Amino acid sequence: GQGVEQPDNLMSVEGTFARVNCTYSTSGFNGLSWYQQREGHAPVFLSYVVLDGLKDSGHFSTFLSRSNGYSYLLLTELQIKDSASYLCAVRTPNYNVLYFGSGTKLTVEP
Amino acid sequence: NAGVIQTPRHKVTGKGQEATLWCEPISGHSAVFWYRQTIVQGLEFLTYFRNQAPIDDSGMPKERFSAQMPNQSHSTLKIQSTQPQDSAVYLCASSLGGGLGSYEQYFGPGTRLTVL
């Protein structure tokens, strides 16, 4: 089966940082994507990683450890508007289908 | 570029009725995906087309659900004899293709289906 796990909720404070964790156990691995989804809107692509290590994309950074089946999305200098759900999705070799976690709802407080 | 277009945005059906959902992928994208999203199950993969051909429908319920892509500009998801548990937001996404460089999927706004 395809297991992608994320915590349900995360709270942080404006101006600080938040780390959204994702663990996975899938039949094969062909990369991991992160999406942002605001209430009532479609998921929006943020990042894709396939190699181990940290990928810095400015406001968003992503880390991957394939041996541990683990990734995180790091948001720095948080703003209130970063409040949203963040979805982790594993891309399998099976024709690149994405298997999503249930998403982590991030709330950024003043 | 209008993005992925889905119609209708909202649909209400009575139990046992049929529902047809429409998706227009981004022009030039050869891969089309259908997902279903609920609070309980999250975002679940349903089916996938590439160059209009069905590639993987392993996420589709075997009964009552069917998907087609008659041409490169639209795909349909049909649910026969709808049940209350079919209530969900149905999302369509498209991407450039299935190769390693085409990892980004662009999602439509979704169709919220409510079965009474």
CSV table of C-alpha atoms in Angstrom, one decimal:
chain,number,residue,atom,x,y,z
A,1,GLY,CA,0.0,0.0,0.0
A,2,GLN,CA,0.9,3.7,-0.1
A,3,GLY,CA,1.2,5.3,3.3
A,4,VAL,CA,1.9,9.0,3.6
A,5,GLU,CA,1.5,10.5,7.0
A,6,GLN,CA,1.4,14.1,8.3
A,7,PRO,CA,0.4,15.7,11.5
A,8,ASP,CA,-3.1,17.2,11.4
A,9,ASN,CA,-2.3,20.6,12.8
A,10,LEU,CA,0.6,23.0,13.5
A,11,MET,CA,0.6,26.4,15.1
A,12,SER,CA,3.3,29.0,14.9
A,13,VAL,CA,3.9,32.7,15.4
A,14,GLU,CA,4.3,35.4,12.8
A,15,GLY,CA,7.9,36.2,12.0
A,16,THR,CA,9.2,32.8,13.2
A,17,PHE,CA,9.3,29.5,11.4
A,18,ALA,CA,7.3,26.3,11.0
A,19,ARG,CA,8.4,22.8,10.0
A,20,VAL,CA,5.8,20.6,8.5
A,21,ASN,CA,6.7,16.9,8.7
A,22,CYS,CA,5.9,14.1,6.3
A,23,THR,CA,6.7,10.4,6.6
A,24,TYR,CA,6.1,7.9,3.9
A,25,SER,CA,6.1,4.2,3.2
A,26,THR,CA,5.4,3.5,-0.4
A,27,SER,CA,5.9,0.8,-3.1
A,28,GLY,CA,8.7,2.6,-4.9
A,29,PHE,CA,9.7,6.3,-4.9
A,30,ASN,CA,10.1,8.8,-7.7
A,31,GLY,CA,10.2,12.0,-5.8
A,32,LEU,CA,8.1,14.0,-3.2
A,33,SER,CA,6.1,17.1,-3.8
A,34,TRP,CA,4.7,19.7,-1.5
A,35,TYR,CA,1.5,21.6,-2.2
A,36,GLN,CA,-0.2,24.5,-0.4
A,37,GLN,CA,-4.0,24.5,-0.2
A,38,ARG,CA,-6.1,27.3,1.1
A,39,GLU,CA,-9.6,26.7,2.3
A,40,GLY,CA,-12.0,26.3,-0.6
A,41,HIS,CA,-9.2,26.4,-3.2
A,42,ALA,CA,-7.2,23.9,-5.2
A,43,PRO,CA,-3.7,22.7,-4.2
A,44,VAL,CA,-0.9,24.8,-5.5
A,45,PHE,CA,2.5,23.3,-6.2
A,46,LEU,CA,5.4,24.5,-4.0
A,47,SER,CA,8.3,22.2,-4.4
A,48,TYR,CA,9.6,18.8,-5.6
A,49,VAL,CA,12.5,16.9,-4.2
A,50,VAL,CA,14.0,13.6,-5.3
A,51,LEU,CA,17.5,13.7,-3.9
A,52,ASP,CA,18.5,13.6,-0.2
A,53,GLY,CA,19.3,16.8,1.5
A,54,LEU,CA,18.0,20.3,1.9
A,55,LYS,CA,16.6,22.3,-1.0
A,56,ASP,CA,16.4,26.0,-0.3
A,57,SER,CA,13.8,28.0,-2.3
A,58,GLY,CA,13.7,31.1,-0.2
A,59,HIS,CA,10.6,31.4,1.9
A,60,PHE,CA,10.1,27.6,1.5
A,61,SER,CA,12.8,25.0,1.9
A,62,THR,CA,12.4,21.2,1.7
A,63,PHE,CA,14.4,18.4,3.2
A,64,LEU,CA,14.4,14.8,2.1
A,65,SER,CA,15.8,11.6,3.6
A,66,ARG,CA,15.0,8.6,1.4
A,67,SER,CA,16.5,6.1,3.8
A,68,ASN,CA,14.2,7.3,6.6
A,69,GLY,CA,11.2,7.9,4.4
A,70,TYR,CA,11.0,11.4,5.7
A,71,SER,CA,10.6,14.9,4.4
A,72,TYR,CA,9.8,18.3,5.8
A,73,LEU,CA,8.7,21.7,4.5
A,74,LEU,CA,10.3,24.6,6.3
A,75,LEU,CA,8.6,28.0,6.2
A,76,THR,CA,10.7,30.9,7.5
A,77,GLU,CA,9.7,34.5,8.4
A,78,LEU,CA,6.1,33.4,8.7
A,79,GLN,CA,3.3,35.7,7.7
A,80,ILE,CA,-0.3,35.4,8.6
A,81,LYS,CA,-1.1,34.6,5.0
A,82,ASP,CA,1.0,31.5,5.2
A,83,SER,CA,-1.9,30.0,7.2
A,84,ALA,CA,-3.1,27.1,5.0
A,85,SER,CA,-3.0,23.4,4.7
A,86,TYR,CA,0.3,21.9,3.4
A,87,LEU,CA,0.1,18.6,1.6
A,88,CYS,CA,2.9,16.1,1.1
A,89,ALA,CA,2.6,13.8,-2.0
A,90,VAL,CA,4.8,10.9,-3.0
A,91,ARG,CA,5.3,10.2,-6.6
A,92,THR,CA,5.7,6.5,-7.4
A,93,PRO,CA,7.3,4.9,-10.4
A,94,ASN,CA,3.8,3.7,-11.2
A,95,TYR,CA,3.3,6.2,-14.0
A,96,ASN,CA,4.1,9.1,-11.7
A,97,VAL,CA,0.8,9.0,-9.8
A,98,LEU,CA,0.8,11.1,-6.6
A,99,TYR,CA,-0.2,9.7,-3.3
A,100,PHE,CA,-1.1,12.5,-0.8
A,101,GLY,CA,-0.9,12.7,2.9
A,102,SER,CA,-4.0,14.1,4.7
A,103,GLY,CA,-2.4,17.5,5.0
A,104,THR,CA,-1.2,19.7,7.9
A,105,LYS,CA,-3.2,22.7,8.7
A,106,LEU,CA,-0.8,25.5,9.7
A,107,THR,CA,-2.1,28.4,11.7
A,108,VAL,CA,0.1,31.5,12.0
A,109,GLU,CA,-0.8,33.7,14.9
A,110,PRO,CA,0.2,37.3,15.4
B,1,ASN,CA,-3.7,30.6,-19.8
B,2,ALA,CA,-7.0,29.9,-17.9
B,3,GLY,CA,-5.6,27.0,-16.0
B,4,VAL,CA,-7.5,23.7,-15.5
B,5,ILE,CA,-11.2,24.3,-15.8
B,6,GLN,CA,-13.8,22.2,-14.0
B,7,THR,CA,-17.5,22.3,-14.4
B,8,PRO,CA,-19.8,22.5,-12.6
B,9,ARG,CA,-18.3,24.0,-9.5
B,10,HIS,CA,-21.1,22.7,-7.3
B,11,LYS,CA,-23.5,19.8,-8.0
B,12,VAL,CA,-26.3,18.5,-5.8
B,13,THR,CA,-27.9,15.2,-6.7
B,14,GLY,CA,-30.4,12.9,-5.1
B,15,LYS,CA,-29.4,9.4,-4.0
B,16,GLY,CA,-29.5,7.1,-7.0
B,17,GLN,CA,-29.1,9.8,-9.6
B,18,GLU,CA,-26.2,10.1,-12.0
B,19,ALA,CA,-23.5,12.8,-11.9
B,20,THR,CA,-21.1,13.8,-14.7
B,21,LEU,CA,-18.2,16.0,-13.9
B,22,TRP,CA,-16.2,17.8,-16.6
B,23,CYS,CA,-12.5,18.8,-16.8
B,24,GLU,CA,-10.6,20.8,-19.4
B,25,PRO,CA,-6.8,20.4,-18.9
B,26,ILE,CA,-4.3,23.1,-19.7
B,27,SER,CA,-3.6,23.2,-23.4
B,28,GLY,CA,-0.6,21.2,-24.3
B,29,HIS,CA,-0.7,19.0,-21.2
B,30,SER,CA,-0.8,15.4,-22.0
B,31,ALA,CA,-1.5,13.9,-18.6
B,32,VAL,CA,-4.8,14.3,-16.8
B,33,PHE,CA,-5.5,13.1,-13.2
B,34,TRP,CA,-8.7,12.8,-11.2
B,35,TYR,CA,-8.7,13.0,-7.4
B,36,ARG,CA,-11.3,13.0,-4.7
B,37,GLN,CA,-11.0,15.0,-1.5
B,38,THR,CA,-12.9,14.6,1.8
B,39,ILE,CA,-12.1,15.7,5.3
B,40,VAL,CA,-11.9,12.0,6.5
B,41,GLN,CA,-9.9,10.5,3.6
B,42,GLY,CA,-8.0,13.5,2.4
B,43,LEU,CA,-6.9,13.7,-1.2
B,44,GLU,CA,-7.2,10.3,-3.0
B,45,PHE,CA,-6.1,9.4,-6.4
B,46,LEU,CA,-8.8,8.0,-8.7
B,47,THR,CA,-7.5,7.7,-12.3
B,48,TYR,CA,-5.0,8.9,-14.8
B,49,PHE,CA,-4.9,9.5,-18.6
B,50,ARG,CA,-1.9,10.1,-20.7
B,51,ASN,CA,-2.4,11.2,-24.3
B,52,GLN,CA,-6.1,10.4,-23.8
B,53,ALA,CA,-5.4,6.8,-23.0
B,54,PRO,CA,-6.4,5.4,-19.6
B,55,ILE,CA,-3.2,4.5,-17.8
B,56,ASP,CA,-4.1,3.7,-14.2
B,57,ASP,CA,-7.6,3.6,-12.7
B,58,SER,CA,-6.5,1.7,-9.5
B,59,GLY,CA,-8.1,4.3,-7.3
B,60,MET,CA,-11.5,4.2,-8.9
B,61,PRO,CA,-14.3,2.4,-7.1
B,62,LYS,CA,-15.0,-0.6,-9.3
B,63,GLU,CA,-18.7,0.0,-9.4
B,64,ARG,CA,-20.6,3.1,-10.5
B,65,PHE,CA,-17.5,5.2,-11.3
B,66,SER,CA,-16.1,5.6,-14.8
B,67,ALA,CA,-13.9,8.2,-16.5
B,68,GLN,CA,-13.3,9.0,-20.1
B,69,MET,CA,-11.1,11.3,-22.2
B,70,PRO,CA,-12.6,11.5,-25.7
B,71,ASN,CA,-10.3,14.2,-26.9
B,72,GLN,CA,-7.2,16.1,-25.6
B,73,SER,CA,-9.3,19.1,-24.4
B,74,HIS,CA,-11.6,17.4,-22.0
B,75,SER,CA,-12.2,14.5,-19.6
B,76,THR,CA,-15.3,13.4,-17.8
B,77,LEU,CA,-15.9,11.5,-14.5
B,78,LYS,CA,-19.3,9.8,-14.3
B,79,ILE,CA,-20.8,8.5,-11.2
B,80,GLN,CA,-23.9,6.3,-11.6
B,81,SER,CA,-26.4,5.8,-8.8
B,82,THR,CA,-24.8,8.3,-6.5
B,83,GLN,CA,-24.7,7.6,-2.8
B,84,PRO,CA,-24.2,9.9,0.1
B,85,GLN,CA,-20.7,8.6,0.6
B,86,ASP,CA,-19.8,9.9,-2.8
B,87,SER,CA,-20.1,13.5,-1.5
B,88,ALA,CA,-16.7,15.1,-1.9
B,89,VAL,CA,-14.7,17.6,-3.8
B,90,TYR,CA,-13.6,16.1,-7.1
B,91,LEU,CA,-10.3,17.6,-8.4
B,92,CYS,CA,-8.9,17.4,-11.8
B,93,ALA,CA,-5.2,18.1,-12.5
B,94,SER,CA,-3.0,18.1,-15.6
B,95,SER,CA,0.7,18.0,-16.2
B,96,LEU,CA,3.0,18.2,-19.2
B,97,GLY,CA,3.4,14.4,-19.2
B,98,GLY,CA,4.6,11.4,-17.3
B,99,GLY,CA,8.3,12.0,-17.6
B,100,LEU,CA,10.7,12.9,-14.8
B,101,GLY,CA,10.6,16.5,-15.8
B,102,SER,CA,6.9,16.8,-15.6
B,103,TYR,CA,6.4,16.5,-11.9
B,104,GLU,CA,4.3,19.6,-11.3
B,105,GLN,CA,0.5,18.9,-11.4
B,106,TYR,CA,-1.8,21.9,-11.9
B,107,PHE,CA,-5.1,21.5,-10.2
B,108,GLY,CA,-8.5,22.8,-11.2
B,109,PRO,CA,-10.8,24.5,-8.6
B,110,GLY,CA,-12.7,21.3,-8.1
B,111,THR,CA,-16.4,20.2,-8.3
B,112,ARG,CA,-18.1,19.9,-4.9
B,113,LEU,CA,-20.6,17.1,-5.2
B,114,THR,CA,-23.3,16.7,-2.6
B,115,VAL,CA,-25.5,13.7,-2.6
B,116,LEU,CA,-28.6,14.1,-0.5
